[in-house]
Tab-separated table of C-alpha atoms in Angstrom:
chain	number	residue	atom	x	y	z
A	23	UNK	CA	131.131	128.079	109.992
A	24	UNK	CA	130.212	126.894	113.484
A	25	UNK	CA	126.530	127.465	113.316
A	26	UNK	CA	124.737	127.401	116.893
A	27	UNK	CA	120.937	126.950	117.443
A	28	UNK	CA	120.589	127.480	120.968
A	29	UNK	CA	117.094	128.437	121.968
A	30	UNK	CA	115.549	127.195	118.697
A	31	UNK	CA	113.165	123.891	118.794
A	32	UNK	CA	112.875	121.614	116.109
A	33	UNK	CA	110.484	118.996	114.893
A	34	UNK	CA	111.443	116.409	112.627
A	35	UNK	CA	109.320	113.798	110.996
A	36	UNK	CA	110.941	110.479	110.078
A	37	UNK	CA	113.166	111.029	112.903
A	38	UNK	CA	113.756	107.428	114.053
A	39	UNK	CA	117.005	106.779	111.350
A	40	UNK	CA	118.506	107.629	107.988
A	41	UNK	CA	118.428	111.133	107.144
A	42	UNK	CA	115.777	112.447	109.456
A	43	UNK	CA	117.859	111.329	112.670
A	44	UNK	CA	121.084	112.555	111.150
A	45	UNK	CA	119.282	116.017	110.797
A	46	UNK	CA	118.097	115.667	114.333
A	47	UNK	CA	121.741	115.185	115.313
A	48	UNK	CA	122.948	117.974	113.472
A	49	UNK	CA	120.386	120.344	115.427
A	50	UNK	CA	120.798	118.918	118.770
A	51	UNK	CA	125.163	119.307	118.321
A	52	UNK	CA	124.409	122.859	117.818
A	53	UNK	CA	122.001	123.457	120.689
A	54	UNK	CA	118.634	123.353	119.560
A	55	UNK	CA	115.713	120.975	121.312
A	56	UNK	CA	114.362	118.135	119.131
A	57	UNK	CA	111.085	116.400	118.793
A	58	UNK	CA	111.224	113.467	116.909
A	59	UNK	CA	108.361	111.854	114.761
A	60	UNK	CA	107.856	108.457	113.511
A	61	UNK	CA	105.520	105.734	113.488
A	62	UNK	CA	107.100	103.294	116.080
A	63	UNK	CA	108.074	103.864	119.745
A	64	UNK	CA	110.945	101.301	119.788
A	65	UNK	CA	112.349	103.029	117.129
A	66	UNK	CA	112.113	106.393	118.294
A	67	UNK	CA	113.022	105.657	121.756
A	68	UNK	CA	116.493	103.785	120.260
A	69	UNK	CA	116.985	106.849	118.032
A	70	UNK	CA	116.296	109.273	121.100
A	71	UNK	CA	118.899	107.544	123.308
A	72	UNK	CA	121.939	108.039	120.722
A	73	UNK	CA	121.155	111.890	121.012
A	74	UNK	CA	121.417	112.281	124.929
A	75	UNK	CA	124.203	114.127	126.110
A	76	UNK	CA	124.514	116.422	123.189
A	77	UNK	CA	123.959	120.229	123.871
A	78	UNK	CA	120.225	120.185	123.118
A	79	UNK	CA	117.381	118.389	124.815
A	80	UNK	CA	115.609	115.172	122.842
A	81	UNK	CA	111.984	113.849	123.072
A	82	UNK	CA	109.621	112.049	120.843
A	83	UNK	CA	106.527	111.604	119.794
A	84	UNK	CA	104.554	108.326	117.777
A	85	UNK	CA	102.687	109.824	114.785
A	86	UNK	CA	101.610	109.049	111.220
A	87	UNK	CA	102.716	111.918	108.740
A	88	UNK	CA	99.634	111.203	106.826
A	89	UNK	CA	97.301	111.906	109.441
A	90	UNK	CA	96.479	115.668	110.374
A	91	UNK	CA	95.446	114.971	113.565
A	92	UNK	CA	98.804	113.510	114.326
A	93	UNK	CA	100.277	116.369	113.054
A	94	UNK	CA	98.432	118.599	115.288
A	95	UNK	CA	99.144	116.516	118.217
A	96	UNK	CA	103.001	116.235	117.950
A	97	UNK	CA	103.726	120.364	117.125
A	98	UNK	CA	101.424	120.507	120.243
A	99	UNK	CA	103.207	118.134	122.326
A	100	UNK	CA	106.667	120.187	121.011
A	101	UNK	CA	105.349	123.164	122.528
A	102	UNK	CA	104.080	121.656	125.806
A	103	UNK	CA	107.549	119.806	126.041
A	104	UNK	CA	110.288	122.955	124.898
A	105	UNK	CA	108.000	125.888	125.173
A	106	UNK	CA	107.590	126.524	121.615
A	107	UNK	CA	108.414	125.250	117.976
A	108	UNK	CA	110.794	127.161	115.322
A	109	UNK	CA	111.770	124.815	112.768
A	110	UNK	CA	109.741	121.789	111.062
A	111	UNK	CA	111.843	119.351	108.917
A	112	UNK	CA	109.700	117.261	106.591
A	113	UNK	CA	111.578	114.347	106.119
A	114	UNK	CA	109.289	111.028	106.201
A	115	UNK	CA	108.590	109.357	102.851
A	116	UNK	CA	107.894	106.397	101.351
A	117	UNK	CA	108.272	104.475	98.159
A	118	UNK	CA	105.878	101.385	98.097
A	119	UNK	CA	106.020	100.768	94.183
A	120	UNK	CA	109.087	100.059	91.722
A	121	UNK	CA	107.720	99.442	88.090
A	122	UNK	CA	106.110	101.321	85.151
A	123	UNK	CA	103.732	104.295	85.821
A	124	UNK	CA	100.979	102.627	83.768
A	125	UNK	CA	101.156	99.527	86.269
A	126	UNK	CA	100.790	101.475	89.631
A	127	UNK	CA	97.633	100.410	91.567
A	128	UNK	CA	95.284	103.279	93.231
A	129	UNK	CA	95.895	102.140	96.616
A	130	UNK	CA	99.834	102.701	96.282
A	131	UNK	CA	99.400	105.767	94.341
A	132	UNK	CA	96.985	106.997	97.221
A	133	UNK	CA	99.652	106.051	99.933
A	134	UNK	CA	102.659	107.571	98.122
A	135	UNK	CA	101.015	110.787	97.823
A	136	UNK	CA	99.506	111.064	101.207
A	137	UNK	CA	102.951	110.341	102.904
A	138	UNK	CA	105.318	112.222	100.487
A	139	UNK	CA	103.139	115.102	99.316
A	140	UNK	CA	100.035	115.760	101.492
A	141	UNK	CA	101.904	115.343	104.759
A	142	UNK	CA	103.845	118.596	103.848
A	143	UNK	CA	100.903	120.514	103.856
A	144	UNK	CA	99.241	118.678	107.158
A	145	UNK	CA	102.740	119.441	109.263
A	146	UNK	CA	102.974	123.206	107.770
A	147	UNK	CA	99.787	123.603	108.683
A	148	UNK	CA	99.983	122.105	112.123
A	149	UNK	CA	103.731	124.241	112.876
A	150	UNK	CA	102.049	127.357	111.482
A	151	UNK	CA	99.193	127.314	113.826
A	152	UNK	CA	101.368	126.119	116.951
A	153	UNK	CA	103.427	129.101	116.519
A	154	UNK	CA	105.192	129.711	113.557
A	155	UNK	CA	102.424	132.361	112.619
A	156	UNK	CA	103.266	134.272	115.350
A	157	UNK	CA	107.289	134.276	115.879
A	158	UNK	CA	108.228	133.049	112.484
A	159	UNK	CA	110.820	130.241	111.913
A	160	UNK	CA	111.696	127.993	108.843
A	161	UNK	CA	110.429	124.801	107.460
A	162	UNK	CA	112.733	122.215	105.493
A	163	UNK	CA	111.187	120.089	103.118
A	164	UNK	CA	113.051	116.652	102.046
A	165	UNK	CA	112.474	116.213	98.266
A	166	UNK	CA	114.796	113.992	95.705
A	167	UNK	CA	116.828	114.666	92.578
A	168	UNK	CA	114.120	111.897	91.542
A	169	UNK	CA	111.712	115.049	91.285
A	170	UNK	CA	114.227	116.895	88.850
A	171	UNK	CA	115.009	114.150	86.161
A	172	UNK	CA	113.291	110.909	85.101
A	173	UNK	CA	114.264	107.205	86.214
A	174	UNK	CA	113.283	103.666	85.680
A	175	UNK	CA	110.912	102.207	88.060
A	176	UNK	CA	110.140	105.092	90.519
A	177	UNK	CA	108.422	107.245	88.327
A	178	UNK	CA	105.514	107.974	90.933
A	179	UNK	CA	107.614	107.932	94.075
A	180	UNK	CA	109.524	110.935	91.869
A	181	UNK	CA	106.293	112.417	90.767
A	182	UNK	CA	105.668	113.056	94.529
A	183	UNK	CA	108.986	114.375	95.107
A	184	UNK	CA	108.682	116.893	91.943
A	185	UNK	CA	105.525	118.184	93.871
A	186	UNK	CA	107.442	118.531	97.317
A	187	UNK	CA	110.108	120.904	94.987
A	188	UNK	CA	106.859	123.018	93.831
A	189	UNK	CA	105.130	122.979	97.521
A	190	UNK	CA	108.564	124.234	98.755
A	191	UNK	CA	108.430	126.933	96.494
A	192	UNK	CA	104.505	127.807	96.817
A	193	UNK	CA	104.694	127.872	100.445
A	194	UNK	CA	107.893	130.111	100.875
A	195	UNK	CA	105.596	132.547	98.888
A	196	UNK	CA	102.501	132.098	100.893
A	197	UNK	CA	104.457	131.898	104.493
A	198	UNK	CA	106.821	135.125	103.858
A	199	UNK	CA	107.696	137.008	105.587
A	200	UNK	CA	107.414	135.008	108.748
A	201	UNK	CA	108.670	131.637	107.804
A	202	UNK	CA	111.244	130.407	104.979
A	203	UNK	CA	110.521	127.410	103.160
A	204	UNK	CA	113.438	125.582	101.683
A	205	UNK	CA	113.992	121.911	100.057
A	206	UNK	CA	116.965	119.594	99.715
A	207	UNK	CA	116.979	117.254	96.902
A	208	UNK	CA	119.283	114.252	97.821
A	209	UNK	CA	120.910	111.967	95.025
A	210	UNK	CA	121.740	108.309	96.321
A	211	UNK	CA	122.409	108.426	99.744
A	212	UNK	CA	123.138	105.360	101.791
A	213	UNK	CA	119.901	104.546	103.693
A	214	UNK	CA	117.844	101.937	104.544
A	215	UNK	CA	115.065	103.565	102.506
A	216	UNK	CA	117.130	103.731	99.497
A	217	UNK	CA	119.085	100.227	100.427
A	218	UNK	CA	117.934	98.210	97.448
A	219	UNK	CA	119.533	100.807	94.835
A	220	UNK	CA	123.129	100.780	96.167
A	221	UNK	CA	123.593	97.308	98.276
A	222	UNK	CA	124.298	95.141	95.594
A	223	UNK	CA	126.864	97.867	93.151
A	224	UNK	CA	128.113	100.483	95.764
A	225	UNK	CA	131.612	100.578	93.732
A	226	UNK	CA	130.007	100.733	90.072
A	227	UNK	CA	127.415	103.302	90.612
A	228	UNK	CA	129.920	105.454	92.649
A	229	UNK	CA	131.945	105.629	89.569
A	230	UNK	CA	128.880	107.059	87.661
A	231	UNK	CA	128.583	109.936	90.097
A	232	UNK	CA	131.171	113.169	89.252
A	233	UNK	CA	132.336	112.953	92.832
A	234	UNK	CA	133.019	109.206	92.786
A	235	UNK	CA	131.369	108.268	96.149
A	236	UNK	CA	127.624	107.860	97.305
A	237	UNK	CA	126.124	110.263	99.580
A	238	UNK	CA	126.216	109.743	103.154
A	239	UNK	CA	123.531	110.699	105.741
A	240	UNK	CA	125.797	113.822	107.154
A	241	UNK	CA	126.128	115.373	103.462
A	242	UNK	CA	122.205	116.376	103.935
A	243	UNK	CA	122.369	117.013	107.547
A	244	UNK	CA	125.056	119.595	107.231
A	245	UNK	CA	123.209	121.216	104.361
A	246	UNK	CA	119.991	121.185	106.416
A	247	UNK	CA	121.573	122.852	109.415
A	248	UNK	CA	122.529	125.551	107.254
A	249	UNK	CA	119.271	126.229	105.605
A	250	UNK	CA	117.562	125.885	108.928
A	251	UNK	CA	119.734	128.584	110.542
A	252	UNK	CA	119.848	132.368	110.559
A	253	UNK	CA	122.726	132.293	108.474
A	254	UNK	CA	120.402	131.662	105.647
A	255	UNK	CA	117.860	134.240	106.948
A	256	UNK	CA	117.732	135.314	102.709
A	257	UNK	CA	116.861	131.875	101.340
A	258	UNK	CA	113.705	131.052	100.892
A	259	UNK	CA	111.664	129.271	98.199
A	260	UNK	CA	114.805	127.254	97.169
A	261	UNK	CA	115.658	123.522	96.669
A	262	UNK	CA	119.196	122.801	97.105
A	263	UNK	CA	120.517	119.859	95.083
A	264	UNK	CA	123.026	117.499	96.878
A	265	UNK	CA	124.049	114.721	94.716
A	266	UNK	CA	127.555	114.890	93.997
A	267	UNK	CA	127.103	116.267	90.594
A	268	UNK	CA	124.797	113.000	89.472
A	269	UNK	CA	122.418	115.894	88.098
A	270	UNK	CA	125.282	117.424	85.971
A	271	UNK	CA	124.833	114.211	83.777
A	272	UNK	CA	122.246	112.947	81.117
A	273	UNK	CA	120.373	110.515	84.003
A	274	UNK	CA	119.878	110.871	87.562
A	275	UNK	CA	120.154	108.645	90.625
A	276	UNK	CA	117.794	107.635	93.489
A	277	UNK	CA	117.448	109.939	96.539
């Protein structure tokens, strides 16, 4: 399936690396213009340079996803640079704590919720106000299979990803028929965020996955392109599990 996104404009949070950059690349390759958002200008500048020369144009804006005012500013910048916004990818996330749930402190609980969960609302509202309410569009939220199954050590992160899955369903109900809202729940993908989980035992972990390999960024990016496109025009409120079959077993993996 050759999916084209010519004339579409996307904003991708956490767009300077990993899954966010992979999705941005797929969008640019398909003809969409893309605004990358992340916290550090140097990372954004480097990411944007890797996308130069593709079918779509690329720009970037520094912003912190936990700040509602940054969401408003970035979506307005997107409209100023490209004339509109059609697609929002809520990809940015964090996992500042590993350990038992009963030992996490309030600061780390709040930080994880603000970045992984509350940001979904901030950026959806900003995109809605910046044009989605008028001409419609599509929102994609990046969750995790950890939002579906319990795992040791990352229970609070997983709780926020479970919230992302519910917010995807809830927003799809509230924003229809103008805007479709879907999600992707990745399994263990070889990204910097997940490096601690796979670096020391990639082959061993791969043997525990039915497809016998870890995920790569493009596994998620190709699924994202489909869900954001008009090819998925009757799909909304769904979270697609992309995990090599991990959740068909009794325990999950990290995404």
